[in-house]
CSV table of C-alpha atoms in Angstrom, one decimal:
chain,number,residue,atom,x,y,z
A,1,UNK,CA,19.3,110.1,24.6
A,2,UNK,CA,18.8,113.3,26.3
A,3,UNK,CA,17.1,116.4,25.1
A,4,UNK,CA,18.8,120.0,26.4
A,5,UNK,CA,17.3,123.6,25.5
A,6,UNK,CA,19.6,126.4,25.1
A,7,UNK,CA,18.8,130.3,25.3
A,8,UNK,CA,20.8,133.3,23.6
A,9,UNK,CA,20.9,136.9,23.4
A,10,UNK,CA,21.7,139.1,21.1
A,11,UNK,CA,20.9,142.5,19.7
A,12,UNK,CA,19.4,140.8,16.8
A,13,UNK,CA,18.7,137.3,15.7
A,14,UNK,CA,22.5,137.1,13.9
A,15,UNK,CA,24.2,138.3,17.1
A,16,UNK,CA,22.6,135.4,19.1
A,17,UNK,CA,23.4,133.2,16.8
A,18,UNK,CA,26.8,134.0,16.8
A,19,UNK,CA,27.0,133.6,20.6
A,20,UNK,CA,25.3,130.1,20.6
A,21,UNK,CA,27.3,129.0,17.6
A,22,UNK,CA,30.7,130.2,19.8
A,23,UNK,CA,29.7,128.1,22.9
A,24,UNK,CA,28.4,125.3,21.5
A,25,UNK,CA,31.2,124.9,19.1
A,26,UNK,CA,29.0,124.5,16.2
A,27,UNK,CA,28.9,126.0,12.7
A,28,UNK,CA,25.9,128.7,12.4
A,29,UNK,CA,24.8,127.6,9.6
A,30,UNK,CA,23.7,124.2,10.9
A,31,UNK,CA,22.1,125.1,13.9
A,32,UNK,CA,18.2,124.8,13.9
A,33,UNK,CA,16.2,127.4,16.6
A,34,UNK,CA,13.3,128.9,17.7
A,35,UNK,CA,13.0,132.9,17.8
A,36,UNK,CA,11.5,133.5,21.4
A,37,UNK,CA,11.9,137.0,21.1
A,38,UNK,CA,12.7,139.8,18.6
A,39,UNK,CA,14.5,143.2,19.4
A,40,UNK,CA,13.0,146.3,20.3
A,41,UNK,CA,15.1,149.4,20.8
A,42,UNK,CA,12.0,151.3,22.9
A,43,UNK,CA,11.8,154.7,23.5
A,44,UNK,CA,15.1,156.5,24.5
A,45,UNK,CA,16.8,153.3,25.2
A,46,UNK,CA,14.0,153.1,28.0
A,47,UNK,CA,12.1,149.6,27.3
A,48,UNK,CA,15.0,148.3,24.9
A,49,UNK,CA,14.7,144.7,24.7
A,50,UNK,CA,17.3,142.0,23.3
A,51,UNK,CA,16.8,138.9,20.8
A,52,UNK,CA,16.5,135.9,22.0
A,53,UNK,CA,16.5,132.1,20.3
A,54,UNK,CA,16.1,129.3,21.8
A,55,UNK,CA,18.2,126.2,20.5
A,56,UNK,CA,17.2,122.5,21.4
A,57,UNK,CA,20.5,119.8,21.2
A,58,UNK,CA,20.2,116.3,21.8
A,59,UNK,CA,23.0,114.3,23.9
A,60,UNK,CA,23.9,111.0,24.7
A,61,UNK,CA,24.0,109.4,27.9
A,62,UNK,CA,27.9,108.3,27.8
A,63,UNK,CA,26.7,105.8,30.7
A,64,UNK,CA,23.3,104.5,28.9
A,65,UNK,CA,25.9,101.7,27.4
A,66,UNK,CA,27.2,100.3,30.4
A,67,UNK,CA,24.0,100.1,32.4
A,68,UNK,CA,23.4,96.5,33.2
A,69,UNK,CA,20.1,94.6,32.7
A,70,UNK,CA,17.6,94.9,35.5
A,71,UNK,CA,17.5,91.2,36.1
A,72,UNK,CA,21.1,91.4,36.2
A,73,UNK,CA,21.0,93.8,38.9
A,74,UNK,CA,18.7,91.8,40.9
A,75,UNK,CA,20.4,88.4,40.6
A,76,UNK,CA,23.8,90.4,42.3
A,77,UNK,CA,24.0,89.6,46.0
A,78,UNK,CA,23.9,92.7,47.8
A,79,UNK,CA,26.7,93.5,49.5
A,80,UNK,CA,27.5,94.3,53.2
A,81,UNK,CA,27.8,97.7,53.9
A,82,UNK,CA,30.0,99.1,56.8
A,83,UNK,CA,27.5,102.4,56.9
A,84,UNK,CA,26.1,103.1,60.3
A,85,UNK,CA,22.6,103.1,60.3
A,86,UNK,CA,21.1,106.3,61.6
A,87,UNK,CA,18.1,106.6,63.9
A,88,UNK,CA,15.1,107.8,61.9
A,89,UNK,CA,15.1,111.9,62.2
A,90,UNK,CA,18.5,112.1,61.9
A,91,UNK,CA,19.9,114.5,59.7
A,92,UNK,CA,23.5,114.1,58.8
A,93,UNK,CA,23.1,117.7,56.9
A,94,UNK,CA,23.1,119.3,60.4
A,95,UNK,CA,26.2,117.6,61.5
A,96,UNK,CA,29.0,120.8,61.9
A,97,UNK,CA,32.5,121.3,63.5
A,98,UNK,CA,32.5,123.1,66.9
A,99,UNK,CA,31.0,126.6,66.2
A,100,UNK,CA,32.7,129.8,67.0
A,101,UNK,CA,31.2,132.2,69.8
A,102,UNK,CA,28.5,134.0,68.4
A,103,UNK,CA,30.6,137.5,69.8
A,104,UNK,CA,34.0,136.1,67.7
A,105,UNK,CA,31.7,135.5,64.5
A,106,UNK,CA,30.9,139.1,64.7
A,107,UNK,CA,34.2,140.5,64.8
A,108,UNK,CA,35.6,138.8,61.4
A,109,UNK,CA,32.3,139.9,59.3
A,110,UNK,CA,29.9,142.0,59.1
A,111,UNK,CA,25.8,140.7,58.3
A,112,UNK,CA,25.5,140.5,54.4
A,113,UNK,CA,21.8,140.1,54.3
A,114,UNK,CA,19.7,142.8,52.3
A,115,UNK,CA,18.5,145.4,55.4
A,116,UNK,CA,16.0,147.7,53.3
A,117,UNK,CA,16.0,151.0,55.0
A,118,UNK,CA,12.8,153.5,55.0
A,119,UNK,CA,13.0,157.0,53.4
A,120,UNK,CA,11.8,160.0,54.8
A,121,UNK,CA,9.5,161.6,53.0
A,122,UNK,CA,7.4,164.5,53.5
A,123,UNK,CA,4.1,165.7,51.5
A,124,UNK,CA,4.5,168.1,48.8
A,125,UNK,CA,2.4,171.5,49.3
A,126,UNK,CA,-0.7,171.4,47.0
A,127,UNK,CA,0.5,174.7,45.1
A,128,UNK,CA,3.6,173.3,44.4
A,129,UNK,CA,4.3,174.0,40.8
A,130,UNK,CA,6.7,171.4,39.5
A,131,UNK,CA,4.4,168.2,40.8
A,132,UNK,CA,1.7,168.9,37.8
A,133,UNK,CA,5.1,169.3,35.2
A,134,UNK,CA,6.9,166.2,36.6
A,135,UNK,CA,3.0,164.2,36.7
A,136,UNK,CA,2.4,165.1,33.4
A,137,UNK,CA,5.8,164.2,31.5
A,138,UNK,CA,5.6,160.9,33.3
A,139,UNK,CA,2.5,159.9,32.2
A,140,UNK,CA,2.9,160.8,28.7
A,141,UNK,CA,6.5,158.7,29.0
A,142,UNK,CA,4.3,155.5,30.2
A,143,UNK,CA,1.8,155.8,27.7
A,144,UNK,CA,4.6,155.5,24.9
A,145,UNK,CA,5.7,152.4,26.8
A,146,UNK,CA,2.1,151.5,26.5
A,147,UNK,CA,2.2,151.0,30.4
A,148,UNK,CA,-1.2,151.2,31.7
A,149,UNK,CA,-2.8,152.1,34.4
A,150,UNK,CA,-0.1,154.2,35.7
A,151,UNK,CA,-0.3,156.3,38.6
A,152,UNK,CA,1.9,159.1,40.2
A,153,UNK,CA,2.8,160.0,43.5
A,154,UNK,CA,5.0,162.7,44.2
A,155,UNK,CA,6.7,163.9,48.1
A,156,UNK,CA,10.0,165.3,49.3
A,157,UNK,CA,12.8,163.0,50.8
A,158,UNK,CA,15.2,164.0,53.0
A,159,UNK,CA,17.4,165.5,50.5
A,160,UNK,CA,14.9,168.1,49.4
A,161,UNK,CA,14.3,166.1,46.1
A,162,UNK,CA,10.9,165.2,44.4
A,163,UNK,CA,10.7,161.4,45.5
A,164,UNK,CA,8.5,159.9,42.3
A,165,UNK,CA,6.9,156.4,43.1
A,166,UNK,CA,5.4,155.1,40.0
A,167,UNK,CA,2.9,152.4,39.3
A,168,UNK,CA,1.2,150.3,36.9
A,169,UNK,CA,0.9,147.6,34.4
A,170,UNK,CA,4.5,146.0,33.5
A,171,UNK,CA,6.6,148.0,35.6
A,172,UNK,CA,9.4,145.9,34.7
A,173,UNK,CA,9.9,147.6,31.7
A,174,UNK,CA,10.3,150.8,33.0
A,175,UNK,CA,13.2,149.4,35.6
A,176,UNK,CA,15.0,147.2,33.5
A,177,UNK,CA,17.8,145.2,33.8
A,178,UNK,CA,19.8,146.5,37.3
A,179,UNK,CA,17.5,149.6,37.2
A,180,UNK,CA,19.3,150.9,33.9
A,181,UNK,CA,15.9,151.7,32.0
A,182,UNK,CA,14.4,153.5,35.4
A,183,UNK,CA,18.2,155.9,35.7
A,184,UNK,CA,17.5,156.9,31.7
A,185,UNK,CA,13.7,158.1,32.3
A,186,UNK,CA,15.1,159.4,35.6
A,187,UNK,CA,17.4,161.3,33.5
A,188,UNK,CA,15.6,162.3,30.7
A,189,UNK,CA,12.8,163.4,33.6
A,190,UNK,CA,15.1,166.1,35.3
A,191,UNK,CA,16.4,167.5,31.7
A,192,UNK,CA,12.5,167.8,30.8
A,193,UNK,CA,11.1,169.5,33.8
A,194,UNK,CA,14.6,171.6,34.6
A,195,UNK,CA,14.3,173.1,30.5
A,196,UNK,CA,14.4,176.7,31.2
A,197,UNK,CA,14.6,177.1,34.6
A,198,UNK,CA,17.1,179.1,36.7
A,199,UNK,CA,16.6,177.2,39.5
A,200,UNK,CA,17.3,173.7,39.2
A,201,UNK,CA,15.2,170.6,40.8
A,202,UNK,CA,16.3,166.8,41.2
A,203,UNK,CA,13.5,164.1,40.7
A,204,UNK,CA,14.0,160.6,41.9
A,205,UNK,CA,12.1,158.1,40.3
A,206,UNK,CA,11.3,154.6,41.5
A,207,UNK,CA,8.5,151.8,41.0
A,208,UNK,CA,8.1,148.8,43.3
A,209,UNK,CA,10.3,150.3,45.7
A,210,UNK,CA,13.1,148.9,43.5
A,211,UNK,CA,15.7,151.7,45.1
A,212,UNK,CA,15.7,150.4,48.3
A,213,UNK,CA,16.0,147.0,47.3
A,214,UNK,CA,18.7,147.8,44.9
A,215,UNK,CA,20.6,149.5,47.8
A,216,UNK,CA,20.2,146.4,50.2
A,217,UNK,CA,21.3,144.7,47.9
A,218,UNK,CA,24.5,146.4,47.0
A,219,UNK,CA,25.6,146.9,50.9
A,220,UNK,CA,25.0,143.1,51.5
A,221,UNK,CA,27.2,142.3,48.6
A,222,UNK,CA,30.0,145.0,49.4
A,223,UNK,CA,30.0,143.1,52.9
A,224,UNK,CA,30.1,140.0,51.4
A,225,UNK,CA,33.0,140.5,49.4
A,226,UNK,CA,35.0,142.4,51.7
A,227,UNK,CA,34.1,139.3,54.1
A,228,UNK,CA,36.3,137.0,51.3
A,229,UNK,CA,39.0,139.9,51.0
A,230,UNK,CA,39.6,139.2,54.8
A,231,UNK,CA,39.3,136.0,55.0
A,232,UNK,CA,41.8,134.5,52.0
A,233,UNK,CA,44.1,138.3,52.0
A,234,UNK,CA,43.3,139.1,48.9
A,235,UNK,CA,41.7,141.8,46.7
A,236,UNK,CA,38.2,141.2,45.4
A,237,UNK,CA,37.0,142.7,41.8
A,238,UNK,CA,33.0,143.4,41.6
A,239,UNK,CA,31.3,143.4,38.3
A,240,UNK,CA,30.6,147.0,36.6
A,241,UNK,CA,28.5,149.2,37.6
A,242,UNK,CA,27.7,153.2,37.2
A,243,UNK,CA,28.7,155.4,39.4
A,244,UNK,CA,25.7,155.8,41.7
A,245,UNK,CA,26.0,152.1,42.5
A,246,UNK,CA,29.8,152.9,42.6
A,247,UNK,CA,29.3,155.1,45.8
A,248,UNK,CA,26.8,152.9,47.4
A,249,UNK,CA,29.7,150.3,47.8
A,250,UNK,CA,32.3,152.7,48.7
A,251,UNK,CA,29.9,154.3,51.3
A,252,UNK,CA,29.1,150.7,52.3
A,253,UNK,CA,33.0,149.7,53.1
A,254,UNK,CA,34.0,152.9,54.2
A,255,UNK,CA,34.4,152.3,57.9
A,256,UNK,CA,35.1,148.8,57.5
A,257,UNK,CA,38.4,147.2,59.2
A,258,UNK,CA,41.2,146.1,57.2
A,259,UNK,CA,39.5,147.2,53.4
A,260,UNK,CA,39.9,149.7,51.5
A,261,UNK,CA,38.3,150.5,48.0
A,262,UNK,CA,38.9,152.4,44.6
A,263,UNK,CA,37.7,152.2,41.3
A,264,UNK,CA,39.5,151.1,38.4
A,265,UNK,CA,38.5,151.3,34.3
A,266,UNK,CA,37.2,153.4,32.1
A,267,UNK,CA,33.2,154.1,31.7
A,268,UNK,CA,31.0,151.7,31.2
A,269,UNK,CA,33.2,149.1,32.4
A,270,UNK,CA,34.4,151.3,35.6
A,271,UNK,CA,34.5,148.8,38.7
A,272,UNK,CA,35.0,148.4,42.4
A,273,UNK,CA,38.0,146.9,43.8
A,274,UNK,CA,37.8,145.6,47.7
A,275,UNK,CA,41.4,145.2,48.9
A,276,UNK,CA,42.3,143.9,52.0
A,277,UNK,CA,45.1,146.4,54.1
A,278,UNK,CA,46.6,144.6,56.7
């Protein structure tokens, strides 16, 4: 007999339920579990956190019947094998067909390893007004999420915007899953300090460097894919996204040989298709 744990999400208890009781075929009602986590809705959406239950099963081994006694077992003759024995340090894992030139590799793909690249960032002026408005609403935002110690540092990038690297306690809260927590307090953070104003500004918020990360990550997977659209001909579907990681792929691909890309759907389940042109 074997013991398996199972985890489900939900936006409450019943919803998690429902989603364990639909994959593991079972009726609701008899299913016994353990609440692991309750739902929060946070502040603004920012901090929102989903039910989850854990549900333990028990299994049987379909094999455990037609395992043999041990003495059985031993009492077998052993049997010649026609195996080569390998000399000690051998490893068979490193075994590979002829490799192609290094320069041919190149041509069919493109590296689709995470390259983080650095901003450029410049200090903001001491008299500039906006840094106490933007320090401020921040700080009161991670003190609802009951974030401590948090810290602000504010400088220009190269667009001209007010780069904001946050820190402090629990910073995973703020980000979220895929960033989405960190784009609402980004957005809710230029609608605040911008109230009134004839001239507009654009704050960028980040924590952990996650925006660089993010974007490594999202040009090592647009290369990845297109790599598969070349190789097998065919046009490759990525999982939703919003429209700022939308552009990241397109501008990712855009130069790229044989690919093209375009976006298909309707918000929030807009997507990135990577077709191959011959």
């Amino acid at each position: 007999m074997a013991v398996k744990e199972y985890f489900f999400e939900g936006k409450n208890i019943d919803a998690a339920l429902d989603a364990a009781a639909a994959q593991l075929e079972q009726d609701k009602d008899m299913l016994s579990y353990e609440v692991v986590q309750t739902a929060s809705k946070g502040i603004f959406g920012i901090g929102a956190t989903l039910a989850k239950i854990k549900i333990i099963v028990e299994t049987f081994d379909e094999d455990s019947d037609n395992v043999k006694p041990e003495s059985e077992q031993q009492d077998k003759p052993a049997q010649k094998s026609d195996s080569v024995q390998l000399p000690n340090g051998f490893e068979p894992e490193k075994i590979s067909k002829k490799q192609k030139p290094q320069a041919e590799k190149n041509k069919e793909s493109v590296k689709s390893e995470p390259v983080m690249i650095e901003r450029k960032l410049t200090p903001v002026p001491d008299d500039d007004e906006n840094v106490p408005v933007i320090t401020e609403f921040i700080l009161g935002l991670l003190e609802k999420l009951e974030i401590e110690n948090g810290s602000v540092k504010i400088s220009f990038d190269e667009n001209g915007s007010y780069f904001t690297q946050i820190d402090g306690s629990k910073m995973g809260v703020l980000i979220g899953r895929r960033g989405e927590a960190l784009d609402a307090a980004q957005y809710i953070t230029n609608l605040a300090v911008n109230h009134g104003k004839d001239k507009k500004i654009r704050v960028i918020l980040d924590s952990e460097n996650y925006r660089a990360k993010r974007i490594a990550t999202l040009e090592a997977l647009a290369n990845k894919t297109a790599d598969k659209a070349i190789k097998h001909k065919k046009n490759q579907s990525l999982e939703p996204m919003g429209s700022y990681e939308r552009r990241i792929i397109h501008a990712a691909l855009s130069g790229r040989e044989h690919i093209t890309t375009y976006s298909i759907g309707t918000e929030p389940r807009r997507k990135v298709i990577v077709a191959y042109v011959k």
